[in-house]
Short mmCIF file of C-alpha atoms in Angstrom, two decimals:
data_model
loop_
_atom_site.label_atom_id
_atom_site.label_comp_id
_atom_site.label_asym_id
_atom_site.label_seq_id
_atom_site.Cartn_x
_atom_site.Cartn_y
_atom_site.Cartn_z
CA MET U 131 0.00 0.00 0.00
CA THR U 132 2.76 2.46 0.87
CA GLN U 133 4.78 1.61 -2.26
CA GLY U 134 2.26 3.54 -4.33
CA VAL U 135 3.26 6.85 -2.77
CA SER U 136 7.01 6.22 -2.85
CA ASP U 137 7.50 8.84 -5.57
CA VAL U 138 5.25 11.47 -3.98
CA SER U 139 7.21 14.34 -2.42
CA THR U 140 7.59 14.44 1.34
CA SER U 141 6.20 17.97 1.47
CA SER U 142 3.02 16.85 -0.33
CA LEU U 143 2.54 13.91 2.02
CA GLU U 144 3.09 16.13 5.07
CA ARG U 145 0.61 18.70 3.72
CA ILE U 146 -2.09 16.06 3.10
CA LEU U 147 -1.49 14.48 6.51
CA ALA U 148 -1.80 17.84 8.29
CA ALA U 149 -4.98 18.65 6.34
CA LEU U 150 -6.55 15.33 7.32
CA GLN U 151 -5.62 15.79 10.96
CA ASP U 152 -6.99 19.34 11.25
CA GLY U 153 -10.10 18.75 9.15
CA GLN U 154 -9.20 20.70 6.00
CA LEU U 155 -9.49 17.40 4.10
CA ARG U 156 -12.18 14.84 4.83
CA ALA U 157 -11.87 11.10 4.31
CA PRO U 158 -12.47 9.11 2.26
CA LEU U 159 -10.18 10.95 -0.12
CA SER U 160 -10.83 11.06 -3.85
CA ARG U 161 -9.15 12.45 -6.94
CA SER U 162 -11.53 15.41 -7.02
CA LEU U 163 -10.89 16.27 -3.36
CA LEU U 164 -7.11 16.11 -3.85
CA VAL U 165 -7.29 18.27 -6.97
CA ALA U 166 -9.46 20.82 -5.19
CA PHE U 167 -6.93 20.86 -2.36
CA GLY U 168 -4.22 21.78 -4.83
CA VAL U 169 -2.42 18.46 -5.23
CA LYS U 170 -1.02 18.13 -8.74
CA GLY U 171 1.90 15.71 -8.79
CA GLN U 172 1.54 11.91 -8.57
CA LEU U 173 -2.24 12.00 -8.30
CA ASP U 174 -2.65 8.45 -9.60
CA ALA U 175 -0.34 7.08 -6.91
CA LEU U 176 -2.13 9.01 -4.16
CA VAL U 177 -5.55 7.91 -5.36
CA ARG U 178 -4.48 4.26 -5.55
CA SER U 179 -3.11 4.36 -2.00
CA LEU U 180 -5.62 6.56 -0.19
CA GLU U 181 -8.95 6.50 -2.04
CA GLY U 182 -11.80 4.93 -0.11
CA HIS U 183 -9.95 4.66 3.21
CA SER U 184 -11.19 6.09 6.50
CA LYS U 185 -9.43 9.05 8.07
CA ALA U 186 -7.66 6.80 10.57
CA ALA U 187 -6.43 4.46 7.84
CA SER U 188 -5.25 7.31 5.61
CA VAL U 189 -3.42 8.98 8.50
CA SER U 190 -1.78 5.66 9.39
CA ILE U 191 -0.60 5.12 5.80
CA LEU U 192 0.86 8.62 5.53
CA GLU U 193 2.53 8.48 8.93
CA SER U 194 4.10 5.11 8.09
CA VAL U 195 5.55 6.41 4.83
CA LEU U 196 6.92 9.56 6.47
CA ALA U 197 8.40 7.55 9.35
CA GLU U 198 10.22 5.28 6.91
CA ARG U 199 11.58 8.29 5.05
CA ARG U 200 12.88 9.81 8.26
CA LYS U 201 14.75 6.57 8.96
CA LEU U 202 16.35 6.69 5.53
CA THR U 203 17.43 10.32 5.88
CA ARG U 204 18.69 9.98 9.45
CA PRO U 205 22.46 10.52 9.68
CA ALA U 206 24.39 7.30 10.09
CA PRO U 207 26.01 6.46 13.45
CA GLU U 208 29.49 7.96 13.77
CA LEU U 209 32.48 6.15 15.22
CA VAL U 210 34.15 8.21 17.96
CA TRP U 211 37.73 7.44 19.00
CA THR U 212 40.49 8.43 21.39
CA GLY U 213 44.02 7.25 20.66
CA PRO U 214 46.43 6.64 17.79
CA GLU U 215 44.99 6.09 14.33
CA GLY U 216 46.18 4.52 11.10
CA THR U 217 46.10 6.32 7.77
CA SER U 218 42.78 4.72 6.77
CA ALA U 219 40.95 5.68 9.99
CA ALA U 220 37.83 7.83 9.72
CA ALA U 221 36.66 8.26 13.31
CA ARG U 222 35.78 11.51 15.07
CA ASP U 223 37.76 12.63 18.10
CA THR U 224 36.15 11.95 21.49
CA ALA U 225 37.01 15.32 23.03
CA VAL U 226 35.74 17.21 19.97
CA VAL U 227 32.46 15.29 19.84
CA LEU U 228 31.74 15.78 23.53
CA ARG U 229 32.53 19.49 23.33
CA ASP U 230 30.25 19.87 20.29
CA LEU U 231 27.45 18.05 22.08
CA PHE U 232 27.70 20.25 25.16
CA GLU U 233 28.02 23.47 23.17
CA GLY U 234 24.98 22.58 21.08
CA ALA U 235 22.70 21.76 24.04
CA ARG U 236 19.74 24.10 24.42
CA ARG U 237 17.24 22.35 26.67
CA ARG U 238 18.46 19.33 28.59
CA VAL U 239 21.52 17.14 29.12
CA VAL U 240 21.27 13.77 30.85
CA LEU U 241 24.64 12.21 31.60
CA GLY U 242 25.81 8.99 33.22
CA GLY U 243 29.46 8.75 34.19
CA TYR U 244 31.86 6.69 36.24
CA SER U 245 34.93 8.92 36.57
CA PHE U 246 35.38 12.69 36.27
CA LEU U 247 39.03 13.06 37.29
CA ASN U 248 40.52 16.37 36.06
CA ALA U 249 37.25 17.07 34.26
CA GLU U 250 37.35 20.88 34.22
CA SER U 251 38.19 21.22 30.53
CA VAL U 252 35.68 18.50 29.61
CA LEU U 253 32.77 20.03 31.53
CA ALA U 254 33.47 23.75 31.00
CA PRO U 255 31.47 23.94 27.72
CA LEU U 256 28.50 22.40 29.50
CA HIS U 257 28.62 24.93 32.31
CA LYS U 258 28.70 27.73 29.74
CA VAL U 259 25.46 26.62 28.05
CA MET U 260 23.89 26.20 31.47
CA VAL U 261 24.67 29.87 32.11
CA ASP U 262 23.86 31.15 28.61
CA HIS U 263 20.80 29.04 27.80
CA ALA U 264 19.54 27.73 31.17
CA VAL U 265 20.16 24.15 30.04
CA GLU U 266 18.69 21.64 32.50
CA THR U 267 21.42 19.16 33.47
CA HIS U 268 21.21 15.80 35.25
CA PHE U 269 24.33 13.84 36.26
CA PHE U 270 24.12 10.22 37.40
CA ILE U 271 27.48 9.58 39.04
CA ASN U 272 29.33 6.74 40.68
CA VAL U 273 29.70 6.85 44.47
CA GLU U 274 32.27 4.56 46.08
CA GLN U 275 30.57 2.13 48.43
CA PRO U 276 31.67 2.30 52.07
CA ASP U 277 33.33 -0.67 53.73
CA TYR U 278 31.14 -0.37 56.79
CA ARG U 279 27.54 0.63 57.45
CA GLN U 280 27.22 4.38 57.84
CA PRO U 281 25.23 6.14 60.59
CA SER U 282 23.19 7.73 57.80
CA GLU U 283 23.15 6.55 54.18
CA GLU U 284 21.57 9.85 53.17
CA ALA U 285 24.35 11.88 54.79
CA TYR U 286 27.00 9.66 53.21
CA GLY U 287 25.50 10.24 49.76
CA GLN U 288 25.14 14.00 50.23
CA ALA U 289 28.77 14.22 51.35
CA ALA U 290 29.80 12.29 48.24
CA PHE U 291 27.93 14.80 46.07
CA GLU U 292 29.72 17.73 47.68
CA ALA U 293 33.06 15.97 47.21
CA PHE U 294 32.23 15.45 43.54
CA LEU U 295 31.47 19.15 43.04
CA ALA U 296 34.62 20.20 44.90
CA ALA U 297 36.78 17.94 42.72
CA SER U 298 35.08 18.13 39.33
CA TRP U 299 32.87 21.23 39.17
CA PRO U 300 35.03 24.29 39.95
CA PHE U 301 32.71 26.67 38.08
CA GLY U 302 30.17 27.37 40.81
CA ALA U 303 26.48 27.92 40.06
CA PRO U 304 24.53 26.78 38.21
CA TYR U 305 25.09 23.20 39.32
CA PRO U 306 23.92 20.00 37.66
CA ASP U 307 21.35 17.93 39.49
CA LEU U 308 23.30 15.01 40.95
CA TYR U 309 22.08 11.46 41.54
CA CYS U 310 23.66 8.21 42.71
CA ASP U 311 22.57 4.61 43.02
CA ARG U 312 21.08 4.05 46.49
CA ARG U 313 22.73 0.61 46.61
CA ALA U 314 26.11 2.34 46.63
CA LEU U 315 25.28 3.91 49.99
CA ARG U 316 25.35 0.53 51.72
CA PRO U 317 28.49 -1.52 52.48
CA GLY U 318 29.72 -3.36 49.41
CA ARG U 319 31.46 -6.69 49.73
CA GLY U 320 31.62 -9.50 47.20
CA SER U 321 28.32 -9.97 45.40
CA GLU U 322 26.90 -6.83 47.03
CA TYR U 323 29.43 -4.54 45.36
CA THR U 324 27.99 -2.23 42.71
CA SER U 325 29.20 0.66 40.57
CA LEU U 326 27.68 3.08 38.10
CA HIS U 327 29.95 2.23 35.19
CA ALA U 328 28.04 3.75 32.26
CA LYS U 329 29.52 6.56 30.16
CA CYS U 330 26.87 8.19 28.03
CA VAL U 331 25.08 11.44 27.25
CA SER U 332 21.67 12.37 25.84
CA VAL U 333 21.32 15.93 24.56
CA ASP U 334 17.93 17.61 24.03
CA GLY U 335 16.36 14.20 23.39
CA GLU U 336 17.85 14.35 19.90
CA ARG U 337 21.46 13.14 20.05
CA ALA U 338 23.15 10.45 22.10
CA PHE U 339 26.76 9.52 22.78
CA VAL U 340 27.73 6.14 24.28
CA SER U 341 31.41 5.44 24.89
CA SER U 342 34.00 3.49 26.82
CA ALA U 343 35.57 6.87 27.68
CA ASN U 344 35.18 8.41 31.12
CA PHE U 345 34.64 12.15 31.50
CA THR U 346 38.32 12.70 32.24
CA THR U 347 41.14 14.45 30.40
CA ARG U 348 43.00 11.16 30.14
CA ALA U 349 40.05 9.33 28.55
CA GLN U 350 39.35 12.20 26.18
CA GLU U 351 42.93 12.72 25.04
CA ARG U 352 45.34 9.88 25.88
CA ASN U 353 43.67 6.49 26.27
CA ILE U 354 42.43 4.22 23.53
CA GLU U 355 38.64 4.55 23.71
CA ALA U 356 35.78 3.78 21.33
CA GLY U 357 32.24 5.11 21.22
CA VAL U 358 29.32 5.93 18.97
CA LEU U 359 27.49 9.20 18.28
CA LEU U 360 23.85 8.78 17.26
CA HIS U 361 21.76 11.53 15.65
CA ASP U 362 18.67 9.54 16.53
CA ALA U 363 15.89 11.18 18.52
CA THR U 364 14.16 7.87 19.25
CA PHE U 365 17.28 6.38 20.83
CA ALA U 366 18.26 9.64 22.58
CA ARG U 367 14.84 9.93 24.21
CA GLN U 368 14.92 6.26 25.16
CA LEU U 369 18.32 6.69 26.81
CA GLU U 370 17.13 9.79 28.64
CA ARG U 371 13.97 8.08 29.87
CA GLN U 372 15.98 5.10 31.08
CA TRP U 373 18.01 7.32 33.40
CA MET U 374 15.10 9.50 34.50
CA SER U 375 13.01 6.44 35.34
CA LEU U 376 15.51 5.72 38.11
CA ILE U 377 14.33 8.92 39.81
CA GLU U 378 10.66 8.04 39.38
CA GLY U 379 11.29 4.55 40.79
CA GLY U 380 13.18 5.83 43.83
CA PHE U 381 16.34 3.94 42.89
CA VAL U 382 18.64 6.95 43.19
CA LEU U 383 19.48 9.56 45.79
CA ARG U 384 19.39 13.21 44.69
CA ARG U 385 21.61 16.02 45.91
CA THR U 386 19.49 18.32 48.06
CA ARG U 387 21.83 21.16 49.05
#
């Protein structure tokens, strides 16, 4: 059914879809209705695919075609790399990609990270967009589990957050919202040991970066690290929701100071 409209322009399909949804066009569609609406190109294909269908069916057909086209036009995943490269390599540099992601953020950054040692140069572009564009920022960070039960797990976690800011966020306000796994606030021995080992970023629900590289100068500039940059809103939103669902489920502690 959708093959019949494969040669119809995207703009025409979007215009017909919008007209059906807001009532400018009424289903079932016909050649005369489409002509009256101003459609000229590929009328035969449109009539074959849409004529006689209900509004819901016509909308479903058009949305399916447009969704497939968006998949085809979506930029391919990009390999991101830190380390030496041969002459045939074609990867993007980790530090450059991360800086571009942070500098391009305008609404929200959701980040999961294990290590942030010497992270000032890595995180400075993010702090700037937080100042300039009020970007909402959420960091899910690793907290080292204590060897012994603490008088207060909450206090232990809050102290870990302040230590993180002192070591890795020298910029002052605004601060990212900080979260840690509540399991990390209890003593960790053997099978009970846990760590937040992910290294990934979702930006504006539109782009996502997943890497072996920590948010450290060493990982960005000197190690051998591999990652992938995805210009894929579906995946970026999925990654963001995965992290934010930890808050909704009560699985993480949030910095309160």
